[in-house]
Backbone as JSON Lines, residues from 0, in Angstrom:
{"i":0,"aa":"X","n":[109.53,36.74,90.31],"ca":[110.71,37.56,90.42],"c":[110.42,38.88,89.71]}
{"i":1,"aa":"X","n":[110.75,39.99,90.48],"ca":[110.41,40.99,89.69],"c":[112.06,41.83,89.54]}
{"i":2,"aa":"X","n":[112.19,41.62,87.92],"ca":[113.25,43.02,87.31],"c":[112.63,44.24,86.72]}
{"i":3,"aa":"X","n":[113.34,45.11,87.16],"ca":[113.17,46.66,87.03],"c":[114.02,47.41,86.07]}
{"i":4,"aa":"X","n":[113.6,48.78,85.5],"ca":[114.56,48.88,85.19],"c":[114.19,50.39,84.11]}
{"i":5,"aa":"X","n":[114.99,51.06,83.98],"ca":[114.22,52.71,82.92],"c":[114.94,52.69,81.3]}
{"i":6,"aa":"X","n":[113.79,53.17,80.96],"ca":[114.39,53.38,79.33],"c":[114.31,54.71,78.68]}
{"i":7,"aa":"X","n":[114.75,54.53,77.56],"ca":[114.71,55.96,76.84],"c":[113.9,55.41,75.25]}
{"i":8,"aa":"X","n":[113.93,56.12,74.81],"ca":[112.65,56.28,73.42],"c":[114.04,56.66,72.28]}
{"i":9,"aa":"X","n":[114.98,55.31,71.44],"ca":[115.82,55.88,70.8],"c":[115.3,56.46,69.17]}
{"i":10,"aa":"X","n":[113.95,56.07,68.99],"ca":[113.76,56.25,67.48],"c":[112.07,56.04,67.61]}
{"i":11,"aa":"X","n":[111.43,57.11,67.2],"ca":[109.77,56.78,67.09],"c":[108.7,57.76,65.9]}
{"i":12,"aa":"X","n":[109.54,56.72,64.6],"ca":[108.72,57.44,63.5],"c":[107.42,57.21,63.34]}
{"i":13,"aa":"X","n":[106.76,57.74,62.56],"ca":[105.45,57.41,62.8],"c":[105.54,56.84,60.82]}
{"i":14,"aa":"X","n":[104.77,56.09,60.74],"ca":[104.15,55.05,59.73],"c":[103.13,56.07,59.1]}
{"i":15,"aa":"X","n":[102.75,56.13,57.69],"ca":[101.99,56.75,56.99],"c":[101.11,55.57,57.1]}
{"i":16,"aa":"X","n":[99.67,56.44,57.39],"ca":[98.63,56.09,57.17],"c":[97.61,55.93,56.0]}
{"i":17,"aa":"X","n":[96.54,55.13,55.81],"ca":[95.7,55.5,54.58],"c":[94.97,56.8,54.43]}
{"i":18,"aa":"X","n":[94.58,57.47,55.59],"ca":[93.79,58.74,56.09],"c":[95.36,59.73,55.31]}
{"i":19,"aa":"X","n":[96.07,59.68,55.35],"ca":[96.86,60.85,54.78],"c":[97.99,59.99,53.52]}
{"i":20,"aa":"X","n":[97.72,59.08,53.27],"ca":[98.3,59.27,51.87],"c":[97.3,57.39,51.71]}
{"i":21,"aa":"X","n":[96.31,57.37,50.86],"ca":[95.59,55.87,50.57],"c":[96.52,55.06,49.99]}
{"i":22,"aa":"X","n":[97.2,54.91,49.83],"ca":[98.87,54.0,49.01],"c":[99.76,53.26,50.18]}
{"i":23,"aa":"X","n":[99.3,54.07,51.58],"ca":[100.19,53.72,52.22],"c":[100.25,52.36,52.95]}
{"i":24,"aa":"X","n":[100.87,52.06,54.18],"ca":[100.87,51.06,54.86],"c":[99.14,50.64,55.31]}
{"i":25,"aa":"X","n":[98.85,49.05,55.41],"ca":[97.88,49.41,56.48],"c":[97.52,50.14,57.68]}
{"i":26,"aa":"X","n":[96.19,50.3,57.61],"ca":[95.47,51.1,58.68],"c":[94.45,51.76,58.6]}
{"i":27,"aa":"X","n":[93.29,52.46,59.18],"ca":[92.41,52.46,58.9],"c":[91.57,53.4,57.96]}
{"i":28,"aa":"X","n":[90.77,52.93,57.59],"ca":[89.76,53.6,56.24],"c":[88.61,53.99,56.85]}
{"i":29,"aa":"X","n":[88.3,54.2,58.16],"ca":[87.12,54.6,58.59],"c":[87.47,55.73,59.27]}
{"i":30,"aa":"X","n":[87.17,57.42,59.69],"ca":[87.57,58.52,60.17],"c":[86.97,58.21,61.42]}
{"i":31,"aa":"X","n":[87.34,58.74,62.51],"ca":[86.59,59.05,63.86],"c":[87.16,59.98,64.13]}
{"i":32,"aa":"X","n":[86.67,60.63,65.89],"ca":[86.93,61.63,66.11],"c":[88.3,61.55,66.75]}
{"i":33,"aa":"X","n":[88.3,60.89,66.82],"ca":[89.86,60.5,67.37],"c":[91.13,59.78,66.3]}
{"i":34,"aa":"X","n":[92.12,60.95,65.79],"ca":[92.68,59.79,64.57],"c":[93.75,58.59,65.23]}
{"i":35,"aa":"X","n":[94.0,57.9,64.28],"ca":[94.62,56.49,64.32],"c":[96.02,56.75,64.02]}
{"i":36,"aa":"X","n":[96.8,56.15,64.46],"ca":[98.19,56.51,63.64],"c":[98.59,55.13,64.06]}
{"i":37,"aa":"X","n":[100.59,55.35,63.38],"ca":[100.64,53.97,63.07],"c":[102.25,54.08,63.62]}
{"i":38,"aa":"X","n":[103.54,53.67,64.3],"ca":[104.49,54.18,64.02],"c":[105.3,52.71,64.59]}
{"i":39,"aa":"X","n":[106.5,52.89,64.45],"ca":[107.33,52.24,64.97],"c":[108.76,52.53,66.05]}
{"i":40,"aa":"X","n":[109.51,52.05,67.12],"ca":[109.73,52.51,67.99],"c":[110.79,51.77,68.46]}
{"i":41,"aa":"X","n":[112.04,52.47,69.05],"ca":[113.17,51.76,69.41],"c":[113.29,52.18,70.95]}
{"i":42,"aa":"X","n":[113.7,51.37,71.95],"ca":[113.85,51.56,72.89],"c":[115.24,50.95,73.08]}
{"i":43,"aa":"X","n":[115.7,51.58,74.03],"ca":[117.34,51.19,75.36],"c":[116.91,51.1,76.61]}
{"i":44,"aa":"X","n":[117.05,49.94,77.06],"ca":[117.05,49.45,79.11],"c":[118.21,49.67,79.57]}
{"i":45,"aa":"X","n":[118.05,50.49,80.47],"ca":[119.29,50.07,81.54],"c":[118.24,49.66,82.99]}
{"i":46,"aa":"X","n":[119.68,49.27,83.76],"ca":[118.76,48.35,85.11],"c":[119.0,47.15,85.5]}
{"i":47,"aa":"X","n":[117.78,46.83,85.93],"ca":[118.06,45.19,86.38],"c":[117.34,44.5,84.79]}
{"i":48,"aa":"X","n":[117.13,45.05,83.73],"ca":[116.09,45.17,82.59],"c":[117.78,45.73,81.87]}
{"i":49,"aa":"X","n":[118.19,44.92,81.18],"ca":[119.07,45.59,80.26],"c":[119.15,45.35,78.52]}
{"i":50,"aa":"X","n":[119.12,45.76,77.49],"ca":[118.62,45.52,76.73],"c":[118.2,46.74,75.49]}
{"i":51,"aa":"X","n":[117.58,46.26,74.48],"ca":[116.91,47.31,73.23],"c":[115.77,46.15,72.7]}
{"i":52,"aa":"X","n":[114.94,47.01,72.18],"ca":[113.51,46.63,72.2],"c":[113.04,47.3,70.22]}
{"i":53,"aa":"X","n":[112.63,46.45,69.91],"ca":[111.75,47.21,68.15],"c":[109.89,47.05,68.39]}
{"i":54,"aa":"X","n":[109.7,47.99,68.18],"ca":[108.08,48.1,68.97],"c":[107.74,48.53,67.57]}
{"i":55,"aa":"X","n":[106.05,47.57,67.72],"ca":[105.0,48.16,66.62],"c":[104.19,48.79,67.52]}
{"i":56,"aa":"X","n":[103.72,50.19,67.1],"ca":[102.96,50.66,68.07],"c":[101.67,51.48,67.26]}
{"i":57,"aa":"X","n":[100.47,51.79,67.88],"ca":[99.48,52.32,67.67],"c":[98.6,52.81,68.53]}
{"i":58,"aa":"X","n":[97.86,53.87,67.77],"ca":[97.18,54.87,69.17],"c":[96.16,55.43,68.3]}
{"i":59,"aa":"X","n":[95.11,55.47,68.9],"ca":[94.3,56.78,68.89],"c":[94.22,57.96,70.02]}
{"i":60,"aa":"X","n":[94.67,58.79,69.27],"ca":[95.26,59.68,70.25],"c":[94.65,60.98,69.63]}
{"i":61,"aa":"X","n":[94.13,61.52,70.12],"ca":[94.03,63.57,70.02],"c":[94.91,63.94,70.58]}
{"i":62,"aa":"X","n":[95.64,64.62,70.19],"ca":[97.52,65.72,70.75],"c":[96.78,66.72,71.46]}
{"i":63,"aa":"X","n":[95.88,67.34,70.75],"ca":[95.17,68.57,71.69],"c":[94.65,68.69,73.13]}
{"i":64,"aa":"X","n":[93.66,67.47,73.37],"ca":[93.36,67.12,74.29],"c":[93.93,66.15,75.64]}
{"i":65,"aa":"X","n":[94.75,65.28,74.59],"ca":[95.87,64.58,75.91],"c":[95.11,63.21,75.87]}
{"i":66,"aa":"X","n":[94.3,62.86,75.11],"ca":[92.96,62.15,75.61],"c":[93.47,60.32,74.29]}
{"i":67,"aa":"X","n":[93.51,59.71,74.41],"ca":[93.63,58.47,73.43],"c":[94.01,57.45,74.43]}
{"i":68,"aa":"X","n":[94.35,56.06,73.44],"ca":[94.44,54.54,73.84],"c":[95.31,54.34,72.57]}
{"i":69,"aa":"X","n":[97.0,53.55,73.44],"ca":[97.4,52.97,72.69],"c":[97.76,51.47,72.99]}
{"i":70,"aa":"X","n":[98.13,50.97,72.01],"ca":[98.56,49.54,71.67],"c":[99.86,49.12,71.21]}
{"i":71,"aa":"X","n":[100.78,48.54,72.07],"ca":[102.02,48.08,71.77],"c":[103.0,47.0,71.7]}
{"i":72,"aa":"X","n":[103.54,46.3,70.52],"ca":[103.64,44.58,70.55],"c":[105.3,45.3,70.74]}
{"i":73,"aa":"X","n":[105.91,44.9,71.77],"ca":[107.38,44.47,71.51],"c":[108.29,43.37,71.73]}
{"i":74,"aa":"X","n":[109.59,43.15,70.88],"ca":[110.62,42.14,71.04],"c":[111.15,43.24,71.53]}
{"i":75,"aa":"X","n":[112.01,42.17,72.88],"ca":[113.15,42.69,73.13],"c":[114.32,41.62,73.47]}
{"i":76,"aa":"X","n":[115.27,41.8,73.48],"ca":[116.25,41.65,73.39],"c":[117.66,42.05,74.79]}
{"i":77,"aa":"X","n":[117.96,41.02,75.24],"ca":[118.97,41.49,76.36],"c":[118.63,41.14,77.84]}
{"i":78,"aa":"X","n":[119.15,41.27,78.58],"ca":[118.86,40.61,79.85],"c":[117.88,40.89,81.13]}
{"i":79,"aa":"X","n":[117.33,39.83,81.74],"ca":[116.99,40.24,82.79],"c":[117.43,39.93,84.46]}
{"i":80,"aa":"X","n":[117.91,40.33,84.69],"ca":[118.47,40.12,86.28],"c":[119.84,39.13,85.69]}
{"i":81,"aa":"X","n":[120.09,39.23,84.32],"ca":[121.98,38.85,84.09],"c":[121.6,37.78,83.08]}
{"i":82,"aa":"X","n":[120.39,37.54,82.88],"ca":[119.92,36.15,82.41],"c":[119.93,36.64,80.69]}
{"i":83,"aa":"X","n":[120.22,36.39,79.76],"ca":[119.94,37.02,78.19],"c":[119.35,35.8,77.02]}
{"i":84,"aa":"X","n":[118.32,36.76,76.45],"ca":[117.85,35.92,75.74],"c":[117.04,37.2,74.72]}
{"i":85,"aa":"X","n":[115.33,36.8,74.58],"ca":[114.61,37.26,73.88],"c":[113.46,37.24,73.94]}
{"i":86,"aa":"X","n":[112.32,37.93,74.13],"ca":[110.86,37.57,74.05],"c":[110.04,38.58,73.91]}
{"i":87,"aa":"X","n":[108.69,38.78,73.44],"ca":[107.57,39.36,73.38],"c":[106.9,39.84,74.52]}
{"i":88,"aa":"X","n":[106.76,41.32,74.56],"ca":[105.6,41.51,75.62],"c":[104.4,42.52,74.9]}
{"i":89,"aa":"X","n":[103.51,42.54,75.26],"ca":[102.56,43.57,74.79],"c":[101.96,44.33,76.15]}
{"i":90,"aa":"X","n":[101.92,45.78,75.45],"ca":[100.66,46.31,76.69],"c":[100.0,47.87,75.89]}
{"i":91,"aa":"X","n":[98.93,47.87,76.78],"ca":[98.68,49.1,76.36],"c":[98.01,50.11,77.7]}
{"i":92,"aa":"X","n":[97.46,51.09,77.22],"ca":[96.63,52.18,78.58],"c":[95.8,53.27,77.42]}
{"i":93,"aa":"X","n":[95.24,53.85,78.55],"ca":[94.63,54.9,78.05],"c":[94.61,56.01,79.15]}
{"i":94,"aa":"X","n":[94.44,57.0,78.51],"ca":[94.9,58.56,79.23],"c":[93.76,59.47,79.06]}
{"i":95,"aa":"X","n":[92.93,59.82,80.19],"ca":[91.9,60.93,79.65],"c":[92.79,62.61,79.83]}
{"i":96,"aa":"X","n":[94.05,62.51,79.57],"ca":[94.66,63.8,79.62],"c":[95.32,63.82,81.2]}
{"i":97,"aa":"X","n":[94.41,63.22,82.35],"ca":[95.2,63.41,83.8],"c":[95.51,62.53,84.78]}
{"i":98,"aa":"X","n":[95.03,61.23,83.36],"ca":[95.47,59.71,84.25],"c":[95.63,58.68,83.2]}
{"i":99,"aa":"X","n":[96.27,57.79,83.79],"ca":[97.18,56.82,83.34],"c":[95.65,55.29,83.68]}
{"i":100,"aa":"X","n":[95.18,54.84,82.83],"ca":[93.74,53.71,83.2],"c":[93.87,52.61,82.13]}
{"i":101,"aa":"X","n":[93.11,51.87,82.58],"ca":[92.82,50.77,81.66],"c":[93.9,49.65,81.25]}
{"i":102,"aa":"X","n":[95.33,49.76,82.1],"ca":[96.59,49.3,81.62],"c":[96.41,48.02,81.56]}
{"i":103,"aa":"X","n":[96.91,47.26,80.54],"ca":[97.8,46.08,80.34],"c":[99.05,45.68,80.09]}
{"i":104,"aa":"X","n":[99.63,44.91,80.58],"ca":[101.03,44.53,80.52],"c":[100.96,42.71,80.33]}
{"i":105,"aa":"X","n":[101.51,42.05,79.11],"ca":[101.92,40.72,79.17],"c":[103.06,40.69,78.51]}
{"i":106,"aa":"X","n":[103.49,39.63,79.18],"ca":[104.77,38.44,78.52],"c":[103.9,37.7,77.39]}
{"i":107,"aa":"X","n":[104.33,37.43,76.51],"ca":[103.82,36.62,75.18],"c":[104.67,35.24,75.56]}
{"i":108,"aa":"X","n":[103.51,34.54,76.1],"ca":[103.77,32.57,76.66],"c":[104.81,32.47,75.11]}
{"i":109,"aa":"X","n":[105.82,31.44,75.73],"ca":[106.12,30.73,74.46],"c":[107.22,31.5,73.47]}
{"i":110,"aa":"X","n":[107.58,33.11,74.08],"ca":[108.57,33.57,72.95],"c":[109.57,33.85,73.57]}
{"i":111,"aa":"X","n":[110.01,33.39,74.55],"ca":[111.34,33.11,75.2],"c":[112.31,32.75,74.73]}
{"i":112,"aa":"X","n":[113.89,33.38,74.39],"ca":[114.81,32.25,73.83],"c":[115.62,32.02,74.36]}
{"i":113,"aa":"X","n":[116.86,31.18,74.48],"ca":[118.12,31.47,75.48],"c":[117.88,31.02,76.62]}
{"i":114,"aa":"X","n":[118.51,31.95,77.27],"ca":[117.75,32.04,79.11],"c":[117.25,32.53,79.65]}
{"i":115,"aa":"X","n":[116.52,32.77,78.56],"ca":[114.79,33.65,79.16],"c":[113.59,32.27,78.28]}
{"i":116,"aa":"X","n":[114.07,31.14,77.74],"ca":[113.29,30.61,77.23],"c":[112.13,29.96,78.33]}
{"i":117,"aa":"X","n":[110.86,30.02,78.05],"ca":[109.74,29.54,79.31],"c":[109.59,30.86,80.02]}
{"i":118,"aa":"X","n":[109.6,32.35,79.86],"ca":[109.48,33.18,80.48],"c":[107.92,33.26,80.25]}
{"i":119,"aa":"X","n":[107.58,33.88,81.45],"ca":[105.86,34.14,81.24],"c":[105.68,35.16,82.55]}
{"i":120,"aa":"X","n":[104.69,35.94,82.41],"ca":[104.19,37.14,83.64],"c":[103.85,38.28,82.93]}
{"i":121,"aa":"X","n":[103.62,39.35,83.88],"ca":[102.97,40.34,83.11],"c":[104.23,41.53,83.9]}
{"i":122,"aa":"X","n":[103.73,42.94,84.04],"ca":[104.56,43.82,84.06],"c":[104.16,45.65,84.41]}
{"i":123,"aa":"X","n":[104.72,46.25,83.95],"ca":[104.05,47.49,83.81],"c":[105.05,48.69,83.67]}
{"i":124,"aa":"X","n":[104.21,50.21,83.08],"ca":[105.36,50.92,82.73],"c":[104.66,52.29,83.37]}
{"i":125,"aa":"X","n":[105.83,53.17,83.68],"ca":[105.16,54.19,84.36],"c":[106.11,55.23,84.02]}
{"i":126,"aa":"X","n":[105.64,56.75,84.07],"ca":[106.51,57.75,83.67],"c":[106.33,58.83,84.72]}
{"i":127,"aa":"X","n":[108.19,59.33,85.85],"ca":[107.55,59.95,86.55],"c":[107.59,61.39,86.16]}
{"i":128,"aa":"X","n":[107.37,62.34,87.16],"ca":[106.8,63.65,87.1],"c":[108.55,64.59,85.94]}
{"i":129,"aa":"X","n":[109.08,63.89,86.34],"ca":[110.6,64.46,85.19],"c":[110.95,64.25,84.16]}
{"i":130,"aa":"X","n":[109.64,62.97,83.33],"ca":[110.07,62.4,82.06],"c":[110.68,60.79,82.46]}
{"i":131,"aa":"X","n":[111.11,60.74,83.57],"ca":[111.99,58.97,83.41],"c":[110.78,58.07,83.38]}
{"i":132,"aa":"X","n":[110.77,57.65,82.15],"ca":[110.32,55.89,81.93],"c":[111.0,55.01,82.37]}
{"i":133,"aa":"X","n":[110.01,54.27,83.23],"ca":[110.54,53.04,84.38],"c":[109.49,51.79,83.59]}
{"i":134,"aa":"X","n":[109.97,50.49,83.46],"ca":[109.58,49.35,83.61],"c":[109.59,48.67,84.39]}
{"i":135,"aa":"X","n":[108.97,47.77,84.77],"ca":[109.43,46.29,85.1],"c":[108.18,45.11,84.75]}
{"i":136,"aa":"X","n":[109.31,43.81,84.96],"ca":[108.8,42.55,84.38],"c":[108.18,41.85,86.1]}
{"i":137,"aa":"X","n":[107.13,41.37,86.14],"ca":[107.28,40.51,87.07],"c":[107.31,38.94,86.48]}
{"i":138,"aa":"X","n":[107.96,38.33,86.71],"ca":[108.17,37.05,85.77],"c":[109.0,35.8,86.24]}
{"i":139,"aa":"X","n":[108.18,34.76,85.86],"ca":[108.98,33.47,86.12],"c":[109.35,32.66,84.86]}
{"i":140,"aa":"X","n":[110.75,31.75,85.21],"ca":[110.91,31.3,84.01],"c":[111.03,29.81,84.14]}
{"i":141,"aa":"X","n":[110.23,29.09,82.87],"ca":[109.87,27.67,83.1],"c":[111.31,26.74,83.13]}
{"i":142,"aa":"X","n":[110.93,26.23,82.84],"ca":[111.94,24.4,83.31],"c":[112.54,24.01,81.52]}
């Protein structure tokens, strides 16, 4: 079954790193040419995807160039196709500045609650040419 559905970005601070203050949160102690950052991230669904989401997120990213890979664990919270509950998905991509590659999208087996409990599938996220972030889940839910 696939639900759909667009979000907005309600809160996305970024986490102090060890590279700009050594006291801080974990993260990394080795420089490359590409820095690391660390932040955290609130999202809102509307759709057939309805809901708010608390994301740990991370990237190596150059701003200048357009060019990094990030990594993103989220809970979310709220319904899919009317159904409400709770669960984990992760995904990430990478961008050489003029494309969208390398994507992953999963459901995290096993973190289903409610009536999303037994949810499992994968997914994907896309942003079009105006700024709207679109999701969707493709997903079945167990017994």
């Amino acid at each position: 079954m696939r639900a759909s559905g667009t979000f907005t970005v309600a809160d996305f601070p970024p986490a102090p790193t060890p590279g700009a203050d050594p006291a801080a949160a974990p993260g990394p102690e080795i420089g490359t040419a590409v820095p690391v950052g660390l932040a955290t991230m609130r999202k809102e669904f509307e759709g057939e995807v309805v809901g708010r989401s608390a994301t740990l997120f991370t990237a190596a990213f150059d701003q200048a160039k357009g060019v990094g890979t990030y990594v993103a664990m989220e809970s979310f919270e709220g319904t899919l196709h009317g159904r409400s509950g709770a669960f984990n998905f992760a995904h990430s991509a990478t961008t050489t500045g003029e494309d969208r590659q390398s994507e992953f999208f999963v459901v995290v087996p096993g973190s289903g609650t409610d009536e999303l409990a037994g949810i499992t599938g994968s997914g994907g996220i896309a942003v079009d040419p105006d700024g709207t972030h679109r999701i969707w889940f493709d997903y079945e839910l167990g017994r």
